[in-house]
Coordinates of C-alpha atoms in Angstrom, one line a residue:
M16 CA -60.2 -58.1 -113.6
A17 CA -60.9 -57.8 -117.4
R18 CA -58.7 -56.7 -120.1
P19 CA -59.3 -53.2 -121.0
D20 CA -60.0 -51.9 -124.7
A21 CA -56.6 -50.0 -125.7
G22 CA -59.0 -48.2 -128.0
A23 CA -61.9 -47.4 -126.1
D24 CA -63.2 -45.0 -123.4
E25 CA -66.2 -45.1 -121.0
A26 CA -69.4 -44.2 -122.0
P27 CA -69.8 -40.4 -120.5
L28 CA -71.9 -40.9 -117.3
L29 CA -75.3 -38.7 -116.6
A30 CA -74.9 -35.5 -115.7
E31 CA -77.1 -37.1 -112.4
E32 CA -74.6 -39.0 -110.4
P33 CA -72.7 -37.5 -107.9
L34 CA -69.4 -37.7 -107.8
R35 CA -67.8 -39.2 -104.5
P36 CA -66.2 -37.3 -101.5
G37 CA -62.8 -35.8 -103.2
A38 CA -63.5 -37.1 -106.4
C39 CA -62.4 -35.1 -109.8
S40 CA -65.0 -34.2 -112.6
R41 CA -65.1 -36.9 -115.2
E42 CA -67.2 -35.9 -117.4
L43 CA -66.5 -31.9 -118.6
E44 CA -67.7 -29.5 -120.8
L45 CA -65.6 -26.9 -122.3
R46 CA -67.0 -23.5 -124.0
E47 CA -64.8 -21.6 -126.0
F48 CA -66.1 -17.3 -126.4
R49 CA -64.4 -14.7 -127.9
D50 CA -63.0 -13.2 -124.9
R51 CA -62.9 -16.4 -122.1
Y52 CA -63.1 -19.8 -121.9
V53 CA -65.6 -21.6 -119.4
I54 CA -65.2 -25.2 -118.5
R55 CA -67.9 -26.9 -116.5
S56 CA -68.4 -29.7 -114.8
L57 CA -71.2 -32.4 -116.2
D58 CA -71.5 -34.6 -113.6
G59 CA -70.7 -32.3 -110.5
G60 CA -71.9 -28.9 -111.9
A61 CA -69.2 -26.8 -110.6
A62 CA -67.8 -24.6 -112.7
F63 CA -65.1 -21.4 -113.9
A64 CA -63.9 -18.9 -116.9
V65 CA -60.4 -17.9 -117.4
A66 CA -60.1 -14.7 -118.9
R67 CA -58.6 -15.1 -122.8
S68 CA -57.1 -11.5 -122.3
G69 CA -55.2 -12.8 -119.6
G70 CA -55.6 -15.5 -117.8
S71 CA -57.5 -14.8 -114.3
I72 CA -59.9 -17.4 -112.9
R73 CA -64.0 -16.7 -111.9
P74 CA -65.6 -19.5 -110.5
L75 CA -69.5 -19.5 -111.9
S76 CA -72.3 -20.3 -110.9
P77 CA -74.5 -23.1 -112.4
E78 CA -76.8 -20.2 -114.3
E79 CA -73.3 -18.4 -115.4
A80 CA -71.7 -21.1 -116.9
A81 CA -75.1 -21.8 -119.1
A82 CA -74.9 -18.5 -120.1
G83 CA -74.4 -17.5 -123.9
S84 CA -74.9 -19.5 -126.8
D85 CA -72.7 -17.5 -129.4
C86 CA -69.2 -20.3 -128.8
K87 CA -67.7 -23.5 -129.5
V88 CA -68.6 -26.8 -127.5
S89 CA -66.2 -29.4 -127.1
R90 CA -65.7 -32.4 -124.1
I91 CA -62.5 -32.4 -122.7
Y92 CA -61.8 -34.8 -119.6
G93 CA -59.3 -32.9 -117.6
V94 CA -58.4 -30.0 -117.0
A95 CA -54.3 -30.2 -116.1
G96 CA -53.2 -27.2 -114.9
I97 CA -51.9 -23.7 -115.9
I98 CA -49.2 -22.0 -116.5
R99 CA -47.9 -18.1 -117.0
L100 CA -45.3 -17.0 -119.5
L101 CA -44.1 -13.2 -120.5
A102 CA -48.2 -12.7 -122.4
G103 CA -50.4 -14.5 -120.2
S104 CA -51.6 -18.0 -119.2
Y105 CA -52.2 -21.3 -121.0
V106 CA -55.1 -23.6 -119.7
L107 CA -53.7 -27.0 -120.0
V108 CA -56.7 -29.6 -120.7
I109 CA -56.5 -33.3 -121.5
T110 CA -58.4 -34.0 -125.4
S111 CA -59.1 -37.3 -124.8
R112 CA -58.3 -40.4 -123.1
R113 CA -58.1 -44.2 -122.7
N114 CA -59.0 -46.4 -120.3
A115 CA -55.9 -48.3 -119.4
G116 CA -57.7 -50.5 -116.6
S117 CA -58.6 -50.3 -112.9
Y118 CA -57.2 -49.9 -109.3
Q119 CA -58.7 -50.8 -106.2
G120 CA -62.0 -50.5 -108.2
S121 CA -61.5 -47.3 -109.2
P122 CA -61.1 -45.9 -113.6
V123 CA -57.7 -45.9 -114.4
Y124 CA -57.5 -43.6 -117.6
H125 CA -54.1 -43.0 -119.7
A126 CA -53.8 -38.9 -121.3
N127 CA -53.9 -39.7 -125.2
S128 CA -54.0 -35.9 -125.7
M129 CA -53.7 -33.0 -124.5
K130 CA -53.3 -29.1 -125.5
F131 CA -52.8 -25.8 -123.8
L132 CA -55.3 -23.0 -124.5
C133 CA -54.0 -19.8 -125.4
C134 CA -54.8 -16.7 -123.1
N135 CA -52.5 -14.6 -124.1
E136 CA -54.2 -11.3 -126.1
A137 CA -51.4 -9.4 -124.4
I138 CA -48.8 -9.8 -126.6
K139 CA -49.5 -7.5 -128.7
H140 CA -48.0 -5.0 -126.1
L141 CA -44.7 -6.8 -126.1
T142 CA -41.5 -5.8 -127.0
S143 CA -40.1 -7.9 -130.0
Q144 CA -37.7 -10.0 -127.8
E145 CA -39.8 -10.9 -125.6
K146 CA -42.2 -11.9 -128.1
K147 CA -39.5 -13.8 -129.9
D148 CA -38.8 -15.4 -126.2
E149 CA -43.1 -16.2 -125.9
A150 CA -42.7 -17.4 -129.3
Y151 CA -39.5 -20.1 -128.0
F152 CA -41.3 -20.8 -124.9
M153 CA -44.4 -21.1 -126.7
S154 CA -42.9 -24.1 -129.0
L155 CA -41.8 -25.8 -125.3
L156 CA -45.1 -26.2 -124.1
R157 CA -46.1 -28.3 -127.8
I158 CA -43.2 -30.2 -127.0
A159 CA -45.2 -30.6 -123.3
E160 CA -48.2 -31.0 -125.0
T161 CA -46.6 -34.2 -126.5
T162 CA -45.6 -36.1 -123.7
C163 CA -46.3 -40.3 -123.5
G164 CA -47.1 -42.1 -119.8
L165 CA -49.7 -39.6 -118.4
Y166 CA -52.0 -41.7 -116.2
Y167 CA -54.6 -40.2 -113.9
S168 CA -57.4 -41.5 -112.0
Y169 CA -60.2 -39.4 -110.9
D170 CA -61.4 -40.8 -107.8
R171 CA -57.8 -42.5 -106.5
D172 CA -54.6 -41.3 -105.6
L173 CA -52.0 -43.8 -107.7
T174 CA -48.7 -41.6 -107.0
L175 CA -48.4 -43.7 -103.6
N176 CA -47.8 -48.1 -103.7
L177 CA -50.1 -50.0 -102.2
Q178 CA -48.7 -50.2 -98.4
R179 CA -48.3 -46.8 -97.9
A180 CA -52.0 -46.0 -98.8
S181 CA -53.2 -48.8 -96.5
K182 CA -51.5 -47.5 -93.9
L183 CA -52.6 -44.1 -94.0
A184 CA -56.1 -43.0 -91.9
A185 CA -59.9 -43.4 -93.9
G186 CA -60.4 -40.4 -93.5
R187 CA -57.8 -38.7 -96.4
I188 CA -60.2 -40.3 -99.1
H189 CA -62.5 -38.0 -98.2
K190 CA -59.6 -34.7 -98.8
P191 CA -59.6 -33.7 -102.3
L192 CA -57.3 -36.1 -104.9
W193 CA -53.9 -33.1 -104.9
K194 CA -53.9 -33.5 -100.9
Q195 CA -53.8 -37.0 -101.1
A196 CA -51.4 -37.5 -103.6
D197 CA -47.6 -37.3 -103.0
P198 CA -45.9 -34.4 -104.9
R199 CA -42.4 -36.1 -105.8
F200 CA -44.4 -38.0 -108.6
V201 CA -46.7 -35.7 -109.8
W202 CA -46.1 -34.6 -112.8
N203 CA -48.3 -31.7 -113.2
K204 CA -47.7 -30.1 -109.9
N205 CA -46.2 -27.3 -110.7
L206 CA -49.0 -26.1 -113.0
L207 CA -51.5 -27.0 -110.2
E208 CA -50.8 -24.6 -108.0
E209 CA -53.2 -21.6 -109.4
L210 CA -56.1 -24.0 -109.7
I211 CA -55.8 -24.3 -106.0
E212 CA -55.5 -20.9 -105.5
A213 CA -58.8 -20.9 -106.5
K214 CA -59.7 -23.3 -104.6
L215 CA -61.2 -25.1 -107.4
D216 CA -60.7 -28.7 -106.1
E217 CA -63.0 -31.0 -108.3
F218 CA -61.1 -29.9 -110.9
I219 CA -57.8 -30.3 -110.0
I220 CA -56.6 -33.9 -111.4
P221 CA -52.7 -35.0 -110.7
L222 CA -51.3 -36.4 -113.1
I223 CA -48.2 -39.3 -113.2
Q224 CA -45.7 -40.5 -116.1
G225 CA -44.7 -44.0 -115.9
N226 CA -46.8 -47.0 -117.1
I227 CA -49.6 -48.9 -115.7
Q228 CA -50.6 -52.4 -117.3
N229 CA -54.0 -54.6 -116.1
F230 CA -54.2 -57.9 -117.5
Q231 CA -57.1 -60.4 -116.5
T232 CA -54.6 -62.7 -115.3
C233 CA -55.2 -60.6 -112.1
M234 CA -51.1 -58.9 -112.8
L235 CA -51.3 -54.9 -112.0
F236 CA -48.0 -53.1 -112.7
F237 CA -47.3 -49.8 -111.5
I238 CA -44.4 -47.2 -111.7
Y239 CA -44.0 -44.0 -110.3
L240 CA -41.4 -42.0 -112.2
L241 CA -39.9 -39.0 -110.3
L242 CA -38.5 -37.7 -114.2
S243 CA -36.1 -35.1 -113.2
G244 CA -35.1 -34.3 -117.4
T245 CA -33.9 -35.9 -119.9
R246 CA -31.1 -38.7 -120.4
M247 CA -27.7 -36.5 -121.4
W248 CA -28.6 -33.4 -119.7
R249 CA -29.7 -34.9 -116.0
R250 CA -27.6 -36.8 -114.9
G251 CA -26.7 -38.0 -110.9
A252 CA -28.3 -36.3 -108.1
N253 CA -28.5 -32.4 -107.3
L254 CA -27.1 -30.6 -104.0
E255 CA -30.5 -32.0 -102.3
G256 CA -29.7 -35.7 -102.8
A257 CA -32.3 -36.2 -105.1
T258 CA -31.5 -37.9 -108.5
A259 CA -32.3 -38.5 -112.2
N260 CA -34.4 -40.8 -113.3
F261 CA -35.9 -42.0 -110.0
V262 CA -38.3 -44.2 -110.5
E263 CA -40.4 -46.6 -107.8
T264 CA -42.3 -49.7 -109.7
E265 CA -44.7 -51.7 -108.0
Q266 CA -45.8 -55.1 -109.6
L267 CA -48.8 -56.0 -107.5
I268 CA -51.3 -59.2 -108.0
E269 CA -54.8 -60.2 -107.1
Y270 CA -55.8 -63.9 -106.5
E271 CA -58.4 -65.2 -104.5
G272 CA -58.6 -62.1 -102.8
L273 CA -55.6 -61.0 -101.6
T274 CA -53.6 -58.6 -102.7
S275 CA -49.7 -58.3 -102.7
S276 CA -47.0 -56.2 -103.9
F277 CA -43.8 -55.7 -104.5
I278 CA -41.6 -52.3 -104.7
Q279 CA -38.2 -52.3 -106.2
V280 CA -36.4 -48.4 -107.3
R281 CA -33.3 -47.1 -109.7
G282 CA -31.7 -43.8 -110.1
S283 CA -28.8 -42.3 -111.6
I284 CA -25.9 -43.0 -109.2
P285 CA -26.7 -39.9 -106.6
L286 CA -22.9 -38.3 -106.7
L287 CA -22.1 -35.0 -108.9
W288 CA -21.4 -35.9 -112.4
E289 CA -22.2 -35.2 -115.6
Q290 CA -21.9 -36.4 -119.5
I291 CA -22.5 -34.1 -122.2
V292 CA -22.9 -34.6 -125.3
D293 CA -20.2 -33.9 -127.7
L294 CA -21.5 -35.6 -131.5
S295 CA -19.2 -38.8 -130.3
Y296 CA -21.5 -42.1 -129.8
K297 CA -20.3 -42.1 -126.1
P298 CA -19.1 -38.8 -124.4
R299 CA -16.9 -38.8 -121.5
L300 CA -18.3 -39.0 -118.3
C301 CA -16.9 -36.2 -115.8
I302 CA -17.6 -36.8 -112.0
I303 CA -17.6 -32.8 -110.6
E304 CA -15.6 -32.3 -107.5
H305 CA -17.7 -30.7 -105.0
E306 CA -17.1 -30.5 -101.3
E307 CA -20.8 -31.2 -100.5
T308 CA -20.9 -34.3 -102.2
P309 CA -20.4 -36.8 -99.2
K310 CA -23.8 -35.0 -97.7
V311 CA -25.4 -35.5 -101.2
V312 CA -24.9 -38.7 -100.7
Q313 CA -25.2 -39.3 -97.3
R314 CA -29.2 -37.0 -97.9
H315 CA -30.7 -39.7 -100.8
F316 CA -30.2 -42.8 -98.8
H317 CA -31.5 -41.1 -95.9
D318 CA -34.1 -40.3 -97.7
L319 CA -34.8 -44.2 -99.4
S320 CA -33.8 -45.3 -95.5
Q321 CA -36.7 -42.8 -94.3
R322 CA -39.1 -44.5 -97.2
Y323 CA -38.3 -47.8 -98.0
G324 CA -36.6 -48.7 -94.9
E325 CA -33.5 -51.2 -94.7
T326 CA -31.9 -50.3 -98.8
V327 CA -30.0 -52.8 -100.8
V328 CA -27.4 -51.1 -103.5
I329 CA -26.9 -52.8 -107.0
D330 CA -24.5 -51.3 -109.1
L331 CA -24.1 -52.7 -112.4
T332 CA -21.6 -49.8 -114.4
D333 CA -18.4 -51.4 -116.1
K334 CA -15.7 -52.1 -113.9
R335 CA -13.8 -50.7 -116.7
G336 CA -13.2 -47.1 -118.9
D337 CA -14.8 -43.8 -117.7
E338 CA -18.2 -46.1 -115.7
G339 CA -15.4 -47.3 -113.9
D340 CA -13.8 -44.4 -112.1
L341 CA -17.8 -43.3 -111.6
S342 CA -18.5 -46.7 -110.2
N343 CA -15.4 -46.8 -107.8
A344 CA -16.2 -42.9 -106.8
F345 CA -19.6 -44.3 -105.7
A346 CA -18.1 -47.5 -104.1
A347 CA -16.5 -45.2 -101.8
E348 CA -19.1 -42.5 -100.7
M349 CA -20.8 -46.1 -100.1
S350 CA -18.2 -47.3 -98.0
R351 CA -19.3 -44.5 -95.7
I352 CA -22.9 -45.2 -95.3
R353 CA -23.9 -47.7 -92.5
D354 CA -26.7 -49.8 -92.9
V355 CA -26.9 -49.4 -96.9
R356 CA -25.4 -52.5 -98.0
Y357 CA -24.0 -52.0 -101.9
V358 CA -22.8 -55.2 -104.2
H359 CA -21.1 -54.1 -107.8
F360 CA -21.9 -56.7 -110.4
D361 CA -20.8 -55.9 -113.9
F362 CA -23.5 -56.0 -116.2
H363 CA -21.8 -56.7 -119.0
H364 CA -18.6 -58.9 -117.8
V365 CA -20.6 -61.3 -116.6
C366 CA -23.8 -61.4 -118.7
R367 CA -21.5 -60.8 -121.5
G368 CA -22.8 -63.2 -124.5
G369 CA -26.4 -62.1 -123.9
N370 CA -26.4 -64.7 -121.1
F371 CA -29.5 -63.6 -118.9
D372 CA -29.0 -66.5 -116.8
N373 CA -26.1 -66.0 -115.2
L374 CA -27.6 -63.0 -112.6
Q375 CA -28.0 -65.1 -110.9
A376 CA -25.0 -65.0 -109.7
L377 CA -26.3 -61.7 -108.3
Y378 CA -29.5 -63.2 -106.8
N379 CA -27.7 -65.1 -104.6
Q380 CA -25.2 -62.9 -103.4
I381 CA -28.2 -60.8 -102.0
E382 CA -31.4 -63.3 -101.7
E383 CA -31.1 -63.6 -98.2
A384 CA -31.3 -60.1 -97.8
I385 CA -34.0 -60.1 -100.7
Q386 CA -36.2 -62.6 -98.7
K387 CA -35.7 -60.7 -95.7
Q388 CA -37.5 -57.5 -96.8
G389 CA -39.9 -59.8 -98.3
Y390 CA -43.5 -58.3 -99.8
F391 CA -46.4 -56.8 -99.0
L392 CA -49.7 -59.0 -98.3
M393 CA -53.1 -57.6 -97.6
N394 CA -56.5 -59.6 -97.5
S395 CA -59.6 -58.4 -99.1
K396 CA -60.9 -56.9 -96.1
G397 CA -57.4 -54.6 -95.8
E398 CA -55.9 -56.2 -92.8
I399 CA -52.2 -56.4 -93.4
L400 CA -50.4 -60.0 -93.4
L401 CA -47.2 -59.0 -94.6
E402 CA -45.5 -56.0 -95.3
Q403 CA -42.5 -55.2 -97.0
S404 CA -39.9 -53.9 -95.1
G405 CA -37.3 -53.2 -97.6
V406 CA -36.1 -52.0 -101.4
V407 CA -33.3 -52.7 -103.4
R408 CA -32.0 -49.8 -105.9
S409 CA -30.8 -50.7 -109.2
N410 CA -28.8 -48.3 -111.3
C411 CA -26.3 -48.6 -114.6
I412 CA -25.3 -45.1 -116.3
D413 CA -29.0 -44.7 -117.5
C414 CA -31.0 -46.7 -115.1
L415 CA -32.4 -47.8 -118.3
D416 CA -31.7 -51.5 -120.3
R417 CA -29.5 -52.8 -117.8
T418 CA -31.2 -51.9 -115.2
N419 CA -34.8 -52.7 -116.4
V420 CA -33.6 -56.3 -116.7
T421 CA -32.0 -56.8 -113.4
Q422 CA -35.2 -56.0 -112.4
S423 CA -37.1 -57.7 -114.6
F424 CA -35.2 -60.9 -112.6
L425 CA -36.1 -59.8 -109.2
A426 CA -39.8 -59.6 -109.9
R427 CA -39.3 -62.6 -111.2
K428 CA -37.9 -64.5 -107.8
S429 CA -40.2 -62.1 -105.8
L430 CA -43.9 -63.5 -107.8
D431 CA -42.4 -67.0 -107.6
L432 CA -42.6 -66.4 -103.6
Q433 CA -45.9 -64.7 -103.2
L434 CA -47.7 -66.7 -105.8
Q435 CA -46.4 -69.6 -103.2
R436 CA -47.4 -67.8 -100.1
M437 CA -51.3 -66.9 -102.4
G438 CA -51.3 -70.5 -102.9
A439 CA -51.8 -69.9 -106.8
L440 CA -48.4 -72.4 -107.0
S441 CA -47.2 -74.9 -104.7
S442 CA -43.6 -74.5 -103.0
S443 CA -41.5 -75.9 -105.7
E444 CA -43.6 -74.2 -108.8
S445 CA -42.9 -70.8 -110.4
I446 CA -44.8 -68.8 -113.4
S447 CA -42.3 -70.6 -115.5
I448 CA -45.2 -73.7 -115.8
S449 CA -47.8 -71.9 -116.8
D450 CA -47.0 -70.4 -120.4
S451 CA -49.5 -67.4 -119.9
I452 CA -48.9 -66.1 -116.7
N453 CA -44.6 -66.5 -118.4
D454 CA -45.6 -64.3 -121.1
I455 CA -47.3 -61.7 -119.5
F456 CA -45.1 -61.2 -117.1
K457 CA -42.1 -60.7 -120.0
K458 CA -44.8 -58.6 -121.8
L459 CA -45.0 -56.6 -118.7
W460 CA -41.2 -56.1 -117.7
V461 CA -40.5 -55.7 -122.1
E462 CA -43.2 -52.8 -122.2
H463 CA -41.8 -51.3 -118.8
G464 CA -38.2 -50.7 -120.3
D465 CA -39.7 -49.6 -123.2
E466 CA -42.3 -46.8 -122.1
L467 CA -39.2 -45.5 -119.4
S468 CA -36.6 -45.8 -121.9
L469 CA -39.1 -43.3 -124.4
E470 CA -39.3 -40.7 -121.1
Y471 CA -35.9 -40.7 -120.5
A472 CA -33.8 -41.4 -123.3
G473 CA -36.4 -40.5 -126.7
S474 CA -36.0 -44.1 -127.8
Y475 CA -37.1 -48.0 -126.9
A476 CA -34.6 -49.9 -124.3
L477 CA -32.5 -52.4 -125.5
K478 CA -32.0 -55.8 -124.4
G479 CA -35.2 -57.1 -124.5
D480 CA -34.9 -60.0 -125.5
L481 CA -32.8 -60.8 -122.8
V482 CA -35.8 -59.9 -120.7
R483 CA -38.7 -61.9 -123.3
Y484 CA -35.8 -64.9 -124.1
G485 CA -33.8 -65.1 -121.8
R486 CA -30.5 -64.4 -124.7
Q487 CA -29.3 -62.0 -127.6
T488 CA -31.1 -62.9 -130.8
L489 CA -30.1 -60.8 -134.3
P490 CA -33.6 -59.3 -134.8
G491 CA -33.3 -58.6 -131.3
L492 CA -29.3 -56.8 -132.5
I493 CA -30.5 -55.3 -135.6
K494 CA -33.8 -53.7 -133.4
D495 CA -30.7 -52.8 -130.4
G496 CA -29.1 -51.1 -133.3
M497 CA -31.6 -49.1 -134.7
N498 CA -32.6 -47.5 -131.2
A499 CA -29.0 -46.6 -130.5
L500 CA -28.8 -44.6 -133.2
S501 CA -32.1 -42.9 -132.4
R502 CA -30.7 -42.6 -128.7
Y503 CA -27.7 -40.8 -130.8
Y504 CA -29.6 -38.5 -132.8
L505 CA -32.0 -37.4 -130.0
N506 CA -29.7 -36.8 -127.7
N507 CA -27.4 -35.3 -129.5
F508 CA -29.6 -33.1 -131.5
H509 CA -32.8 -33.2 -129.5
D510 CA -33.1 -33.8 -126.0
G511 CA -31.6 -29.8 -125.4
V512 CA -34.7 -28.6 -126.3
R513 CA -36.9 -31.1 -124.3
Q514 CA -34.8 -30.4 -121.5
D515 CA -36.0 -26.8 -121.0
A516 CA -39.8 -28.2 -122.5
L517 CA -39.8 -30.1 -118.9
D518 CA -37.9 -27.1 -116.7
L519 CA -40.3 -25.4 -117.7
I520 CA -43.5 -27.4 -116.8
S521 CA -42.0 -29.1 -113.9
G522 CA -41.0 -24.5 -112.2
Y523 CA -37.3 -25.6 -112.7
Y524 CA -37.9 -22.2 -114.1
T525 CA -39.8 -19.9 -113.9
V526 CA -40.9 -17.1 -116.7
S527 CA -40.4 -13.7 -115.5
Q528 CA -42.0 -9.7 -116.3
G529 CA -39.1 -7.8 -117.0
S530 CA -36.1 -10.3 -116.4
S531 CA -33.7 -10.4 -119.5
S532 CA -34.1 -13.0 -122.1
P533 CA -32.5 -16.3 -121.2
F534 CA -31.9 -16.9 -125.2
H535 CA -30.0 -13.5 -125.7
T536 CA -27.0 -14.5 -125.8
G537 CA -25.5 -12.2 -128.6
G538 CA -23.1 -15.3 -129.4
F539 CA -22.7 -17.9 -132.3
E540 CA -25.2 -20.1 -132.8
S541 CA -23.1 -22.7 -134.3
A542 CA -26.1 -25.4 -133.8
L543 CA -27.2 -23.5 -136.6
F544 CA -24.4 -23.9 -138.8
L545 CA -24.1 -27.6 -138.7
P546 CA -26.1 -28.8 -141.8
V547 CA -23.9 -26.5 -143.7
A548 CA -20.9 -28.4 -141.9
S549 CA -22.9 -31.3 -142.6
A550 CA -23.0 -31.1 -146.5
I551 CA -19.8 -29.4 -147.2
I552 CA -17.8 -32.9 -145.7
V553 CA -20.5 -35.4 -147.6
G554 CA -19.7 -32.7 -150.6
G555 CA -16.1 -32.9 -150.0
I556 CA -15.2 -36.6 -149.8
T557 CA -17.5 -37.2 -152.9
A558 CA -15.5 -34.6 -154.9
T559 CA -12.6 -36.5 -153.7
T560 CA -13.4 -39.3 -154.0
F561 CA -14.8 -38.2 -158.0
T562 CA -11.5 -36.0 -158.1
L563 CA -9.3 -38.9 -157.7
G564 CA -11.3 -41.5 -159.9
Q565 CA -10.0 -38.8 -162.9
V566 CA -6.0 -39.5 -162.1
G567 CA -4.6 -40.0 -164.8
R568 CA -6.6 -38.3 -167.4
N569 CA -5.9 -35.0 -166.2
A570 CA -2.2 -32.7 -166.5
Q571 CA -2.6 -32.0 -162.7
P572 CA -4.1 -34.6 -161.5
F573 CA -3.5 -34.1 -157.7
I574 CA -4.6 -30.4 -157.2
S575 CA -8.7 -31.1 -157.2
P576 CA -8.8 -33.8 -154.9
I577 CA -5.8 -32.6 -152.3
I578 CA -7.8 -29.2 -152.0
S579 CA -11.4 -30.7 -151.8
G580 CA -9.9 -33.6 -149.4
G581 CA -8.0 -31.2 -147.6
L582 CA -11.1 -28.9 -147.1
T583 CA -12.7 -31.7 -145.5
V584 CA -10.7 -32.6 -143.5
G585 CA -10.4 -29.4 -141.9
V586 CA -14.4 -29.3 -141.7
V587 CA -14.0 -32.5 -140.1
A588 CA -11.3 -31.1 -137.2
L589 CA -13.6 -28.3 -136.8
V590 CA -16.7 -30.3 -136.2
K591 CA -15.1 -32.5 -133.7
A592 CA -13.1 -29.9 -131.8
N593 CA -16.3 -27.6 -131.0
G594 CA -18.5 -31.1 -130.9
K595 CA -20.3 -29.1 -128.1
Q596 CA -21.2 -26.1 -129.2
F597 CA -23.1 -28.0 -132.3
C598 CA -25.2 -30.2 -130.0
S599 CA -29.0 -29.2 -128.7
R600 CA -28.0 -27.8 -125.3
P601 CA -30.4 -26.5 -122.8
R602 CA -30.7 -23.1 -122.1
L603 CA -33.1 -22.1 -119.3
C604 CA -31.8 -23.6 -116.2
G605 CA -27.9 -25.1 -115.6
L606 CA -27.0 -29.0 -114.5
I607 CA -26.9 -28.6 -110.9

């Protein structure tokens, strides 16, 4: 399995190469006319048109698709879906891609760039308020165009892990790709509805968000991400028991005709809780009192048990402060749930000083359960030799840094067992004896943590040194500090808008003609005054410092510094008291 060229794309397919049953078109031609867009397959023959006046879809014959010459022609690599707003429809297309490797013999691609085609000529008939709303919605679409970590295949379902896929009927692969997919992990599920209604199966490509890496040492890394929002604006669970930042990670190895996988999951603490940004570095955690809380927790773990089997929960939160209160509430709810083992491990306390090896104390507690759960193993004939009978669910507060370090530790332990069973290692050996495999493993998990952190928090992961070196280094501390500052800025001043974009694309918020504007509050837009307040604070500090330096040279030395200092203190107090109002907040949907 060769390492893919990170900047390369496949050579264009020949037009006469037939598609496999259920596969999607790999090469598409976009023809932009004044009144319509025409998208036609170069390897399957199908085509359809989208009217620029309102977004109506019409399948075309090959002759109709080729007709007309007064148009702009370009190559695209997939249609990711259609969304309808106030003025019409917007068609999301993949404009460039990167070969990310292969899975079960099928190429896997990363969507490098996307763009929305506008079918919104009706915008001239909107009211002034509707035009403002449409402009904001369109700004959210531009954010969605830059979504990172989107992967797809034209002829292989990427949403099911290997064990689930291998146990389904063989005839499933002949169904359209979107019918094979697990809708939980389809990033563009909401965007595909109009294409599905138009029965354009050949053009319907399910995208997953996560991280896929492929190395020539036959290690393949999959992540199936169910990302419900941004770091601070989606915490805990909803009333159905679905949690924020739920991630299924599959680590696959192919060796001598054998294929093995190991599954772990992570997800926010499945209680009703929030942590609203307020300009402080670490906002207060707030547990929402709700009569449905016990049922929420039960629903979450019932779903996990149905999908994965026996579940072991690892809670990595602190035992003190707000985290301690949340952890205690979680432990209290878990004590009521049978057949799910709950283990608390205070990561910051036990691994203080950046000692990664102290995670062995956690592994010693759950080693028997993990070995009992096992891993999946299949031979070259597709015969199942071993099955994974359960899963470890890890969480901290964000389910990012501490969780990633812990999952990498457990994955290393499993990888040793898998390679020993496959004959690549003896029963006493570990991957640490091979520098190349060990380095690749570390790279996989560091990049895994970075990708998930970028998608959820907007910055690279912290504590990457613990995975790379097993300890914290000075350059790593400096990098963590810069990333922490980046998170602070994005969480406070950008994530509200990014959350709106996710809610719009995912269908949590539906645009409907005639409904009241979600942006017309008539209230005080305090976020607009934050730059002014910041300028007053900086100017006040500067003026106070300067005037204090003039003391002794003026007959009234203290009047100016007192005035400027008092003004600065007053503005600081105002901003601090109204911190939540000065932050970027989502405007489309509530928290639960």
